[in-house]
PDB file of C-alpha atoms and ligand atoms in Angstrom:
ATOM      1  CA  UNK A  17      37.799 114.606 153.059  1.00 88.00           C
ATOM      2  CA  UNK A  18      36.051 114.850 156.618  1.00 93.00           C
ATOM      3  CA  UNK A  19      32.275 114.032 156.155  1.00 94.00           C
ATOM      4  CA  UNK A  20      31.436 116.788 158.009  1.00 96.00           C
ATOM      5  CA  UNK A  21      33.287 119.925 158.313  1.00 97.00           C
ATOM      6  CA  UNK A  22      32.259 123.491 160.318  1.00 98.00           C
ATOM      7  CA  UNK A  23      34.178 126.563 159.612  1.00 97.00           C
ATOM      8  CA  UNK A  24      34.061 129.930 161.787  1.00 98.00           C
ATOM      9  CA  UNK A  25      30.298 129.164 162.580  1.00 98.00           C
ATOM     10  CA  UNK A  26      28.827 131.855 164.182  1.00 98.00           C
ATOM     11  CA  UNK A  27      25.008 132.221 165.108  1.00 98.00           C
ATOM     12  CA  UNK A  28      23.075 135.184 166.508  1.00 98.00           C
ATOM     13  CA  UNK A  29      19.430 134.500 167.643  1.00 97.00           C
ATOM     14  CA  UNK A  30      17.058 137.852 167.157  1.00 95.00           C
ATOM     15  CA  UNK A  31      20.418 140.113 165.849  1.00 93.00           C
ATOM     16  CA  UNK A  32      19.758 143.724 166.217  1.00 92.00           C
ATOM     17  CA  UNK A  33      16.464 143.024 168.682  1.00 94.00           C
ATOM     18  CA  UNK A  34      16.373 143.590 172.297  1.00 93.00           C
ATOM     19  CA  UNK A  35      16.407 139.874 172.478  1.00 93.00           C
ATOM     20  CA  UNK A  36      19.904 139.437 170.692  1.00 96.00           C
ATOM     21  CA  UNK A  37      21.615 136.247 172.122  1.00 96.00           C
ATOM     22  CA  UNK A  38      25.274 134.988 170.679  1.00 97.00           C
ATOM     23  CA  UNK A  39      24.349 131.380 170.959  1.00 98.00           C
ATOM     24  CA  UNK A  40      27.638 129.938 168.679  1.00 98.00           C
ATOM     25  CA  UNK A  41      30.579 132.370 168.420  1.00 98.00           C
ATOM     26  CA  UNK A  42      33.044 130.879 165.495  1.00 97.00           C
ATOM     27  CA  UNK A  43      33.240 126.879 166.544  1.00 98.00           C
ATOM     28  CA  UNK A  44      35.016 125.255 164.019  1.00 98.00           C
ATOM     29  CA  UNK A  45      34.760 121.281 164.162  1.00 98.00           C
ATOM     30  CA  UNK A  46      35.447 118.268 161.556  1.00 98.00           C
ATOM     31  CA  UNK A  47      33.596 115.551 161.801  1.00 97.00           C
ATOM     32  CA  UNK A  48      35.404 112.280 160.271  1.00 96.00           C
ATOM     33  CA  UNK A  49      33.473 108.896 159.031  1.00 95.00           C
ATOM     34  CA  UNK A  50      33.173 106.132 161.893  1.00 95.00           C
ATOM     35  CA  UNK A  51      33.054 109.115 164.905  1.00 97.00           C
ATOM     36  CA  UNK A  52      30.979 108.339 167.560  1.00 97.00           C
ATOM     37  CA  UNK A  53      30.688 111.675 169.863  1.00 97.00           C
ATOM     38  CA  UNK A  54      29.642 112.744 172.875  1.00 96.00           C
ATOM     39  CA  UNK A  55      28.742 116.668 172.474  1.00 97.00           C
ATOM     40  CA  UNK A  56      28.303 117.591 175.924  1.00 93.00           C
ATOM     41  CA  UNK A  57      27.665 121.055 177.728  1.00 91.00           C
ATOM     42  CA  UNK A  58      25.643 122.327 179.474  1.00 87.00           C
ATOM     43  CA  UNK A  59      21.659 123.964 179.036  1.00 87.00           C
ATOM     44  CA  UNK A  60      22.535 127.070 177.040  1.00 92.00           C
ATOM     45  CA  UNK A  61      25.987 126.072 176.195  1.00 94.00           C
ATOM     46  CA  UNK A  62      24.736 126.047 172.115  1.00 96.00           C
ATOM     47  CA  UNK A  63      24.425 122.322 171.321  1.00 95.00           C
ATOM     48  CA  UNK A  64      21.101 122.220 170.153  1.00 94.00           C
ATOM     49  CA  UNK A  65      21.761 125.278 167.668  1.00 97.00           C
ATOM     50  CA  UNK A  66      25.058 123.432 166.468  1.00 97.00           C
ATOM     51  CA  UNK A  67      23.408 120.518 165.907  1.00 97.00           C
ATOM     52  CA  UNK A  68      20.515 121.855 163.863  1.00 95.00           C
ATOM     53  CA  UNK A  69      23.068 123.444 161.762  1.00 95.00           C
ATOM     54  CA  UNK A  70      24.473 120.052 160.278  1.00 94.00           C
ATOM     55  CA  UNK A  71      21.313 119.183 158.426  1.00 88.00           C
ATOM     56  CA  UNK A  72      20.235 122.580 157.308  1.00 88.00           C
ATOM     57  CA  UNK A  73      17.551 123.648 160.065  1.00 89.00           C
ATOM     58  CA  UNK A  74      18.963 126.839 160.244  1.00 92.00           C
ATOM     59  CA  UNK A  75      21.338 129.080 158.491  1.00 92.00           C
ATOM     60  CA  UNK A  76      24.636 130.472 160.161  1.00 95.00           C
ATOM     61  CA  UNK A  77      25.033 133.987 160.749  1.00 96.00           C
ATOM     62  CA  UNK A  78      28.422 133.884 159.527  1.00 96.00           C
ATOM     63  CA  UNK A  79      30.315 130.719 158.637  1.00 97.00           C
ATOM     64  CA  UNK A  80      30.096 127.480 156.415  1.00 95.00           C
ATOM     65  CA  UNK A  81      29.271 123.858 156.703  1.00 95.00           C
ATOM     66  CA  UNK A  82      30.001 121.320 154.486  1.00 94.00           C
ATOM     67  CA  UNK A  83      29.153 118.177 153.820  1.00 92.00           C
ATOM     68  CA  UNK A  84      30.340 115.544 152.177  1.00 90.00           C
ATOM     69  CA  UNK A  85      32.289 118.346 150.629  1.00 90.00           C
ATOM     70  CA  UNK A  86      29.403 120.513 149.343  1.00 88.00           C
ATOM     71  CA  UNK A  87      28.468 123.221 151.006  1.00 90.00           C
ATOM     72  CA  UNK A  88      24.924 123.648 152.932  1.00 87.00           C
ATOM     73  CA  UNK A  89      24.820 126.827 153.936  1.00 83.00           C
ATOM     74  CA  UNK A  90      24.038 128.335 150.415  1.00 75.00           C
ATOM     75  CA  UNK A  91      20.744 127.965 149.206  1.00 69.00           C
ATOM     76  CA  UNK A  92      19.734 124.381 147.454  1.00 62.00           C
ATOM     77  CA  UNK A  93      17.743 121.542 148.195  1.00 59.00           C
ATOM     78  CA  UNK A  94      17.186 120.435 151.579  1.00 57.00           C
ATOM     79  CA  UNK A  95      16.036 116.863 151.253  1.00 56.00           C
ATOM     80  CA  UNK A  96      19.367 116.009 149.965  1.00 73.00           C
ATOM     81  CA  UNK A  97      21.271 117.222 153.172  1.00 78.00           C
ATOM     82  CA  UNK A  98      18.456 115.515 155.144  1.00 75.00           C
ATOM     83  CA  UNK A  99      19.245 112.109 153.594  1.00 80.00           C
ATOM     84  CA  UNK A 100      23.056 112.466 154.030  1.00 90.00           C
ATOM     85  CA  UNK A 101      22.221 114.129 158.226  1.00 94.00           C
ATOM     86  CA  UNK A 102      19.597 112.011 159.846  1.00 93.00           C
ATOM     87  CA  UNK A 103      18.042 114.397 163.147  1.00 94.00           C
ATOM     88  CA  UNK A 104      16.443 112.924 166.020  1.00 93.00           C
ATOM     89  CA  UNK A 105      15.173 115.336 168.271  1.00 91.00           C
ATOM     90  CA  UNK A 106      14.391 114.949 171.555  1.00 89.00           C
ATOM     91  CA  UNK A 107      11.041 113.440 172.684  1.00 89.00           C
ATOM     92  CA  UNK A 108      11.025 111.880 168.912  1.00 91.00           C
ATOM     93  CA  UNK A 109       8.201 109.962 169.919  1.00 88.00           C
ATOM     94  CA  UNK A 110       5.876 112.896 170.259  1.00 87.00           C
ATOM     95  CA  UNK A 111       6.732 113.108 166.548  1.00 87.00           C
ATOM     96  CA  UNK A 112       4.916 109.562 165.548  1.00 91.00           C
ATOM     97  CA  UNK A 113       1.405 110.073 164.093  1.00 87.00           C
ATOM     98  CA  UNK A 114       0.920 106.910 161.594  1.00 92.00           C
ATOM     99  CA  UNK A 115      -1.289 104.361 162.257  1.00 93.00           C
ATOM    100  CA  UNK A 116       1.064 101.524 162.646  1.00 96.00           C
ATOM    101  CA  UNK A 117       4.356 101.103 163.145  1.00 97.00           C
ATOM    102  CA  UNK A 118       5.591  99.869 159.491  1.00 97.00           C
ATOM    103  CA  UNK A 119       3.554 103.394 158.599  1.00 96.00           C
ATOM    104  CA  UNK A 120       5.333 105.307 160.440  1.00 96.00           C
ATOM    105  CA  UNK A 121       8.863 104.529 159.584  1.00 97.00           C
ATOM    106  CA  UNK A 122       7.795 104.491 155.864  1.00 96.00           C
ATOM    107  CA  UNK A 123       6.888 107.960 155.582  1.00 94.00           C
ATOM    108  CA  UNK A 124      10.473 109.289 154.887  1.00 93.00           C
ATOM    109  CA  UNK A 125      11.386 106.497 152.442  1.00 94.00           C
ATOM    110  CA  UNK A 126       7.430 107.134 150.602  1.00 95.00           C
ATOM    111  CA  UNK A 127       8.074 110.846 150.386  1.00 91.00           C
ATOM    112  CA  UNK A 128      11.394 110.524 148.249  1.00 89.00           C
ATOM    113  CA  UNK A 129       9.971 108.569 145.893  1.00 92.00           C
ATOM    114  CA  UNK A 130      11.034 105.141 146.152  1.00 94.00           C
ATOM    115  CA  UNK A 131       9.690 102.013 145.086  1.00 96.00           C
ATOM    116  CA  UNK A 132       7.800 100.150 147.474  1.00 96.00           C
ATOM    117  CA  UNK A 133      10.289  97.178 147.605  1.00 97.00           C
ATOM    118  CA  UNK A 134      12.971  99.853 148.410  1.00 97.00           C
ATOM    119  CA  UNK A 135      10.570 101.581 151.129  1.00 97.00           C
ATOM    120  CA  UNK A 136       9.621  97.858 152.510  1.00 97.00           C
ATOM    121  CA  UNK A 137      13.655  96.763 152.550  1.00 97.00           C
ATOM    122  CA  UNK A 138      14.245 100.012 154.306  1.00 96.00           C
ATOM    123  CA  UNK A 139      12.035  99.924 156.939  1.00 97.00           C
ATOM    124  CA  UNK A 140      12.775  95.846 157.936  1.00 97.00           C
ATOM    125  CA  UNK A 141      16.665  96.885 157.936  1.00 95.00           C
ATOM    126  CA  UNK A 142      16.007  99.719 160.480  1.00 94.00           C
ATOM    127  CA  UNK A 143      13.871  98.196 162.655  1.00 95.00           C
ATOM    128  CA  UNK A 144      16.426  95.271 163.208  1.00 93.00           C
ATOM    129  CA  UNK A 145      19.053  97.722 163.344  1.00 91.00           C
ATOM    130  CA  UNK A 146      16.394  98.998 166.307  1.00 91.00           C
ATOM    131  CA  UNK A 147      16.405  95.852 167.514  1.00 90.00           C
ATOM    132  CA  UNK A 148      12.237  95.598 166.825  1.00 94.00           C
ATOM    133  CA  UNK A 149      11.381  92.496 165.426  1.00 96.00           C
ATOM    134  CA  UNK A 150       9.399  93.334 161.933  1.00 97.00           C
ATOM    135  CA  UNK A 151       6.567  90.966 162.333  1.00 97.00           C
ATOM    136  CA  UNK A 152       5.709  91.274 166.095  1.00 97.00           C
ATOM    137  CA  UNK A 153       5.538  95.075 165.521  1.00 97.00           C
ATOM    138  CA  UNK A 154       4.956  96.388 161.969  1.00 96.00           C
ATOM    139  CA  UNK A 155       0.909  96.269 162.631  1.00 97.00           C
ATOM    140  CA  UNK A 156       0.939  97.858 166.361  1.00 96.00           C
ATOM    141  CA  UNK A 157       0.180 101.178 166.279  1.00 96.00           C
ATOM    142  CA  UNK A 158       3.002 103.465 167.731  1.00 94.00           C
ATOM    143  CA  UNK A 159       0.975 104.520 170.626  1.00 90.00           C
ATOM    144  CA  UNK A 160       0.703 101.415 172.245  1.00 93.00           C
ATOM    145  CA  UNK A 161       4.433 100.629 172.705  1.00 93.00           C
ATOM    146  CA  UNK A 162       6.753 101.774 176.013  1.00 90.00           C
ATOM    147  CA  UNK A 163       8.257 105.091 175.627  1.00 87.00           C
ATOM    148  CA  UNK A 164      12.063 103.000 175.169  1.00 88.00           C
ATOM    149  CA  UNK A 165      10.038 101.418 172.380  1.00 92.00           C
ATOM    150  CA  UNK A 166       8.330 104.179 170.848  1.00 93.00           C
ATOM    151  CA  UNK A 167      12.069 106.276 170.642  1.00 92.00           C
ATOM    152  CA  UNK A 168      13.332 103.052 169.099  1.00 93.00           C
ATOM    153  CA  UNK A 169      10.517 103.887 166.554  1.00 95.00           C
ATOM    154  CA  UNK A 170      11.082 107.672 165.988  1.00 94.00           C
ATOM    155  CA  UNK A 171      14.650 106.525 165.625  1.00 94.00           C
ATOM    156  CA  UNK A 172      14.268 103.983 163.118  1.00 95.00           C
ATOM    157  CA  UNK A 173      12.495 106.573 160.911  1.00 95.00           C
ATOM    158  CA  UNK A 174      15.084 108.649 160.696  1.00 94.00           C
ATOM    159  CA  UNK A 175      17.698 105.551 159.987  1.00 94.00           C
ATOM    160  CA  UNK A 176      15.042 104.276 156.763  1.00 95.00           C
ATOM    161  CA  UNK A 177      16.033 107.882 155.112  1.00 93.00           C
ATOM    162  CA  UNK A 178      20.103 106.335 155.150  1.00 92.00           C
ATOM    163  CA  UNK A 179      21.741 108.603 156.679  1.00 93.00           C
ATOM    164  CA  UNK A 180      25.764 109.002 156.571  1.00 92.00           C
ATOM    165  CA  UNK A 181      25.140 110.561 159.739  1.00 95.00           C
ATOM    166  CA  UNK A 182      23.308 110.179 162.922  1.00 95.00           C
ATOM    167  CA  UNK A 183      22.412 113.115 165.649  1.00 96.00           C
ATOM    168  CA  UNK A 184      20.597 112.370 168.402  1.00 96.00           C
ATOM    169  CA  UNK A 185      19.676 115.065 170.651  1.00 94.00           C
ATOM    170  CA  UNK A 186      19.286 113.825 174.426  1.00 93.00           C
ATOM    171  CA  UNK A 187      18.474 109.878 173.137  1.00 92.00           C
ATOM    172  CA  UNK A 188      17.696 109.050 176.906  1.00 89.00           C
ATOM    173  CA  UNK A 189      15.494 112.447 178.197  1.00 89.00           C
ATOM    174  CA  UNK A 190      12.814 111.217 180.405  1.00 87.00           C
ATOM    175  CA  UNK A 191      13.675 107.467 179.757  1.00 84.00           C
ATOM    176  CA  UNK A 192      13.720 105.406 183.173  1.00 85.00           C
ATOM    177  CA  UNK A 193      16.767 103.457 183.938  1.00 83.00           C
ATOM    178  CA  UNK A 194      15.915 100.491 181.169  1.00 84.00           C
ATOM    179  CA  UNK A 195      14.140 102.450 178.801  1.00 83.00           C
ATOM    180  CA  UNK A 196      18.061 103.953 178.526  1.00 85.00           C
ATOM    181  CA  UNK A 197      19.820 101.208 179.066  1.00 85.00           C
ATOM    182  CA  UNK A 198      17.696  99.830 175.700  1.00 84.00           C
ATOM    183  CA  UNK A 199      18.524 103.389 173.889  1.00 87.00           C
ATOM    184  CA  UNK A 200      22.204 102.913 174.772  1.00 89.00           C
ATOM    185  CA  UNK A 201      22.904  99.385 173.358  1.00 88.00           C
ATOM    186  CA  UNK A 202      20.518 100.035 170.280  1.00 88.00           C
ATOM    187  CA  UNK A 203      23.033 103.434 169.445  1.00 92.00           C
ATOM    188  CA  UNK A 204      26.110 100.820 170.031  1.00 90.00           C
ATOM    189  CA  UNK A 205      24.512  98.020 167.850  1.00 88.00           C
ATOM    190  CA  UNK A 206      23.606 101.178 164.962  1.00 89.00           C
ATOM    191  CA  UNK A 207      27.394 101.835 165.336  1.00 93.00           C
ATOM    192  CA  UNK A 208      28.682  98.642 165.264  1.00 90.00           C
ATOM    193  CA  UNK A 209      26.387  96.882 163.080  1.00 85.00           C
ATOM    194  CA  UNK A 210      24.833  99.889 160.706  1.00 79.00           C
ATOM    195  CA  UNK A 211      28.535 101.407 160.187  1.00 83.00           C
ATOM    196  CA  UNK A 212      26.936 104.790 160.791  1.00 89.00           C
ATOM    197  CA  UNK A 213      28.508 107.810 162.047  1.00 95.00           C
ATOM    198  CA  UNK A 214      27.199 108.971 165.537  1.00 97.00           C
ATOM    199  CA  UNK A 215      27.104 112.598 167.290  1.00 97.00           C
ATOM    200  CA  UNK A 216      25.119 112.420 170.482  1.00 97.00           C
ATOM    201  CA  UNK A 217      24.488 115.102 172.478  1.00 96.00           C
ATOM    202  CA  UNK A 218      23.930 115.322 175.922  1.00 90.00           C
ATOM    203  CA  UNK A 219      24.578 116.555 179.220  1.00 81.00           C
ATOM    204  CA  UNK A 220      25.352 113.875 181.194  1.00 81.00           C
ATOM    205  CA  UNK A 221      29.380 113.087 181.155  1.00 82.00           C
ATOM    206  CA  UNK A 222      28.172 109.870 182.816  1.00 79.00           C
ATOM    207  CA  UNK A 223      26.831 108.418 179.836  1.00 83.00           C
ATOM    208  CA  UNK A 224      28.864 109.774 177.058  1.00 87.00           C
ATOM    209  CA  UNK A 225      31.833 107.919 179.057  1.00 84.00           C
ATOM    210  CA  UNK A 226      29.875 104.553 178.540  1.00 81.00           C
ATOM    211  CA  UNK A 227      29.503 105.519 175.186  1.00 90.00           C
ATOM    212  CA  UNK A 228      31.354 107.859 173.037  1.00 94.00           C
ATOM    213  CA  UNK A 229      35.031 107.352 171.320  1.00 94.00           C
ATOM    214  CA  UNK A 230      35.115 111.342 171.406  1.00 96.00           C
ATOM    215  CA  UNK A 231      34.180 114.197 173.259  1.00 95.00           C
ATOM    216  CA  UNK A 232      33.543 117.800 172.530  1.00 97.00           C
ATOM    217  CA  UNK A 233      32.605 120.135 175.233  1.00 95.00           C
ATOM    218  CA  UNK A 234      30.426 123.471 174.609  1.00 95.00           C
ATOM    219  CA  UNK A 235      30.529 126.303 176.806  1.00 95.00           C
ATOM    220  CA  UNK A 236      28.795 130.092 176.526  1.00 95.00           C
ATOM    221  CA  UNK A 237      28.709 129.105 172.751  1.00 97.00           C
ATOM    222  CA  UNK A 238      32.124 127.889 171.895  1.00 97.00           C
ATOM    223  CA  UNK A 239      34.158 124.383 171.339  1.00 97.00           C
ATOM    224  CA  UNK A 240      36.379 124.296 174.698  1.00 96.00           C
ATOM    225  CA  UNK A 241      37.686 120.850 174.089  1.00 96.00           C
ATOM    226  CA  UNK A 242      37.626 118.388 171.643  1.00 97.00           C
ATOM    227  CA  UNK A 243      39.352 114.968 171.810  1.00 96.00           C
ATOM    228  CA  UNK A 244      39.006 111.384 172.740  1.00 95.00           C
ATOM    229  CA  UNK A 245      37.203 110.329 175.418  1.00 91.00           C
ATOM    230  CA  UNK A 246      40.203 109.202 178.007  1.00 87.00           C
ATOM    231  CA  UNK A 247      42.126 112.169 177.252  1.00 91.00           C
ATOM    232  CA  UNK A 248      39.487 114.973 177.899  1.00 90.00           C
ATOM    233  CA  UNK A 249      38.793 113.129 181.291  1.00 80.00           C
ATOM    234  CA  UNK A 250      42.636 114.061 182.343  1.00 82.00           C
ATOM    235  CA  UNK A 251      41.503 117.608 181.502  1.00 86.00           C
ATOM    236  CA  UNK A 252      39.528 117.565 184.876  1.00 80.00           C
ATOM    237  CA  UNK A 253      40.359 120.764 186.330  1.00 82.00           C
ATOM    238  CA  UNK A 254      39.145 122.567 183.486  1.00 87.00           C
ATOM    239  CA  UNK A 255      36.058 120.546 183.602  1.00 85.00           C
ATOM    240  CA  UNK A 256      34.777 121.536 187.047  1.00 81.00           C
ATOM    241  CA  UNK A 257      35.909 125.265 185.911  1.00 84.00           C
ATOM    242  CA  UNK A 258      32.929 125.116 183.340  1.00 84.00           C
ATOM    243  CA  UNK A 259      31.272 123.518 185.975  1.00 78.00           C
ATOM    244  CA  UNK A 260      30.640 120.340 184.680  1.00 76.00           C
ATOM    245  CA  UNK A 261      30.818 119.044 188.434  1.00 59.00           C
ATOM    246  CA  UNK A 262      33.014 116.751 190.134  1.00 57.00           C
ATOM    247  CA  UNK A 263      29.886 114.081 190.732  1.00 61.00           C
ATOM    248  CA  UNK A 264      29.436 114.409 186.796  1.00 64.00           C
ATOM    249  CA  UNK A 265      33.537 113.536 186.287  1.00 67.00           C
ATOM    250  CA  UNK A 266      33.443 111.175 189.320  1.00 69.00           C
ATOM    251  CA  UNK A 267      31.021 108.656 188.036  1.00 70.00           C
ATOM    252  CA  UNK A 268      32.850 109.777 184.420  1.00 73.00           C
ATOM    253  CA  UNK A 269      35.572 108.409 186.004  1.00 73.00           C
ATOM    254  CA  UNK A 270      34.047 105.705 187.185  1.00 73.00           C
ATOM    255  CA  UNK A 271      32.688 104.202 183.854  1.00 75.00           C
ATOM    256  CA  UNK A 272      35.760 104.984 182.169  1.00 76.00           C
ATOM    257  CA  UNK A 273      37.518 102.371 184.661  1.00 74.00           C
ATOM    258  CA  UNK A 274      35.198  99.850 183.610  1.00 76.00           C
ATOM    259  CA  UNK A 275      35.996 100.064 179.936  1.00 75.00           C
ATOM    260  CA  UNK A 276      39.312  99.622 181.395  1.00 77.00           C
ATOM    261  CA  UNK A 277      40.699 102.801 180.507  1.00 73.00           C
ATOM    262  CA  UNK A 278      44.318 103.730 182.053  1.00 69.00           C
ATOM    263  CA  UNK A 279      42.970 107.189 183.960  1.00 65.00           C
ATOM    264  CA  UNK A 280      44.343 108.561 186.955  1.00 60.00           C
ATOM    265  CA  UNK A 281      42.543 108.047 189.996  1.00 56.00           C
ATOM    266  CA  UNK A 282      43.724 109.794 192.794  1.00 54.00           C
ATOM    267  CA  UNK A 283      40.656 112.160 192.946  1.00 48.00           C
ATOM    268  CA  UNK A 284      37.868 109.830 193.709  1.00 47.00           C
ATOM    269  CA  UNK A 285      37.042 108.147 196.254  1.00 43.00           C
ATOM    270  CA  UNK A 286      37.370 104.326 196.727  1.00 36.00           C
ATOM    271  CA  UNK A 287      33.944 103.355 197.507  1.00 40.00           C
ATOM    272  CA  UNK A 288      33.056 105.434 194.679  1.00 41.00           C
ATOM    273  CA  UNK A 289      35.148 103.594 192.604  1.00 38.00           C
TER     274      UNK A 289
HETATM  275  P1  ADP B  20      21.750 123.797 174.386  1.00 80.96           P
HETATM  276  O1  ADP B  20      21.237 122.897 173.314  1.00 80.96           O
HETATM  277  O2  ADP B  20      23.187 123.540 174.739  1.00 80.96           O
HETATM  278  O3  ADP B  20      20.861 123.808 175.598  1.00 80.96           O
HETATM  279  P2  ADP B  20      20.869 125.996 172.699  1.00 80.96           P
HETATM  280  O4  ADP B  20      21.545 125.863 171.398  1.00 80.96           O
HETATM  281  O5  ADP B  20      19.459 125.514 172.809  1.00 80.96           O
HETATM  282  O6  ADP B  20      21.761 125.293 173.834  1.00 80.96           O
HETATM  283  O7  ADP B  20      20.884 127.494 173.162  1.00 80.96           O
HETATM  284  C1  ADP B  20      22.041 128.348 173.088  1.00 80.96           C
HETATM  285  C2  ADP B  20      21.623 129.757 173.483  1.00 80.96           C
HETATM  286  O8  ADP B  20      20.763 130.288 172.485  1.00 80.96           O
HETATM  287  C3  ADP B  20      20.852 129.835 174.787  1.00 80.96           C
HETATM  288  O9  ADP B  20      21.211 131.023 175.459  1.00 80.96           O
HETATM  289  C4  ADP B  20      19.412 129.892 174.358  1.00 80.96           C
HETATM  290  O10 ADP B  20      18.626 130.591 175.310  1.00 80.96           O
HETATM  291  C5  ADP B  20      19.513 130.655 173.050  1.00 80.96           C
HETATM  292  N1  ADP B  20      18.455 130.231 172.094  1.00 80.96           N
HETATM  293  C6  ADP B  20      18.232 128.970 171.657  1.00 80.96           C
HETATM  294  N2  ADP B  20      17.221 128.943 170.770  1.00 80.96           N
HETATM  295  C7  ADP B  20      16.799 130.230 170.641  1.00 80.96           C
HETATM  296  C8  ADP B  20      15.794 130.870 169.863  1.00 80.96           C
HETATM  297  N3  ADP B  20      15.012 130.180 169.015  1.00 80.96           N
HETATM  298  N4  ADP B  20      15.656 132.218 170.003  1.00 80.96           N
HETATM  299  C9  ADP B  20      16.454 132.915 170.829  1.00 80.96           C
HETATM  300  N5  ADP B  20      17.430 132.383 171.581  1.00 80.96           N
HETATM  301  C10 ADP B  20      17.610 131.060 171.495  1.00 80.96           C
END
C-alpha cells in the first residue's frame, strides 16, 4: 500500500466567483515509503495547493487522498492526519513564538497529550536529528539564533509530532549560501538517519538535483512528469518547453555529474561543466 496516494485531485480556488482560478486539474500521484522528492514548477504551477492537500489544509474540489490507506478528504479528525503529514511552510521561523527553544519544539508533542518523558524524548531526538545540540540550545530563546538555525528549529517542531511524512515547502527561501547548505545536509541526515519520507518542493532544479531520488514537475496545475531524478533530466526538451530554462537544467546537469550520474552531455558547455 503506497503511504500516500492522490486520485483525480482537482481544486478550484473562488468556483463560481469572478475570481475562479483552476489551480490543480485531476493530478493523480502515489507517494511510496523511503521517497525523497523534488516537486518542482514553477510560481503558479499548483505546488503549494498540492501540498496543503496531503495533511488536510484544504479540501479537494473533486478527488481523494489517502493516507496510509484511509481516506482524508471526508470529514474526521485532523490531528491524526497531522501526526502521520508533518508541514513546514515556508519562512517556518516566523512561526516560533515560545520562549526558548526546548518550548518551542514541545508545543506539538504537549498539545496531544503526552507524558512529559515522551514530550522531553521527542524533542532531544529532533533536535539531533536537526543537528542542534540539546544542551547548548534548549534554554536560548528562538529569536536569538541565525535564520539557518531558527528553520532548523521550526523544522524540528514539526519532526517531535513523528511524522511518516515530511513536506517542506521552499526549505532554503531567503537562506544565504550556508544557511542552505546547513538546510540541505540536515534534510539528507533526516532521510538517512530519521528513515522519514521526504517531498520537497521547490523551484530551483539546481537543488533538487543535489538532492532528490525523484522528481515531479507541475505545470498550469497538472503532473507533467514524474520519475527519477536522472531520467527526467534526459527529458530536457520538454523541460525548457515549460520553461524551466536551460541555466536551471545546465547547472541541473551539472550537479547531476557530480553525483556521478551517467547523463548526456552534449548540451552544455565545458567550462560549465
Ligand atoms: P505554487 O505553489 O506552485 O506557486 P499555488 O498552489 O500557490 O502554486 O497556486 C496555484 C494557482 O492558484 C495560482 O494561479 C495561484 O494564483 C492560485 N491560488 C493560490 N492560492 C489561492 C487562493 N487562496 N485563492 C485564489 N487563488 C489562489
Amino acid at each position: 500500500m503506497s503511504l500516500i496516494e492522490v486520485k483525480n485531485l482537482t481544486h478550484i480556488y473562488g468556483e463560481g466567483t469572478v475570481f475562479e482560478k483552476v489551480a490543480l486539474e485531476n493530478v493523480s500521484l502515489t507517494v511510496e515509503k523511503g521517497d525523497l522528492i523534488g516537486l518542482i514548477g514553477h510560481t503558479g504551477s499548483g505546488k503549494s495547493t498540492l501540498i496543503q492537500h496531503l495533511n488536510g489544509l484544504i479540501k479537494p474540489t473533486s478527488g481523494e487522498i489517502l493516507v496510509d490507506g484511509k481516506n482524508i478528504t471526508q470529514k474526521g479528525p485532523l490531528i491524526d492526519i497531522r501526526q502521520k503529514v508533518g508541514l513546514v511552510f515556508q519562512y517556518p521561523e516566523y512561526q516560533l513564538f515560545e520562549e526558548t527553544v526546548e518550548r518551542d519544539i514541545s508545543f506539538g508533542p504537549v498539545n496531544l497529550g503526552l507524558s512529559s518523558e515522551e514530550v522531553d524524548i521527542r524533542v532531544k531526538e529532533s533536535m539531533e536529528l536537526v543537528g542542534l545540540d540539546y544542551e547548548i540550545y534548549k534554554e536560548k530563546s528562538p529569536f536569538e539564533l541565525s535564520g539557518g538555525q531558527k528553520r532548523r528549529v521550526a523544522i524540528a517542531g514539526v519532526i517531535a509530532m513523528k511524522p511518516q511524512v515530511l513536506i517542506l515547502d521552499e526549505p532554503t527561501a531567503g537562506l544565504d549560501p550556508r544557511g542552505r547548505d546547513e538546510i540541505f545536509s540536515e534534510i539528507k541526515n533526516l532521510y538517512e538517519k530519521g528513515n522519514m519520507t521526504i517531498i520537497i518542493v521547490s523551484h530551483s532544479m539546481e537543488d533538487m538535483a543535489k538532492l532528490a531520488k525523484r522528481i515531479v514537475v507541475m505545470n498550469h496545475g497538472k503532473i507533467v512528469m514524474d520519475g527519477e531524478t536522472r531520467d527526467i533530466f534526459k527529458r530536457e526538451k520538454e523541460l525548457v518547453e515549460i520553461g524551466l530554462g536551460v541555466p536551471q537544467i545546465t547547472s541541473f546537469l551539472i550537479e547531476l555529474k557530480r553525483r556521478g550520474a551517467d547523463v548526456n552531455t552534449d548540451c552544455i558547455t565545458v567550462e560549465e561543466a
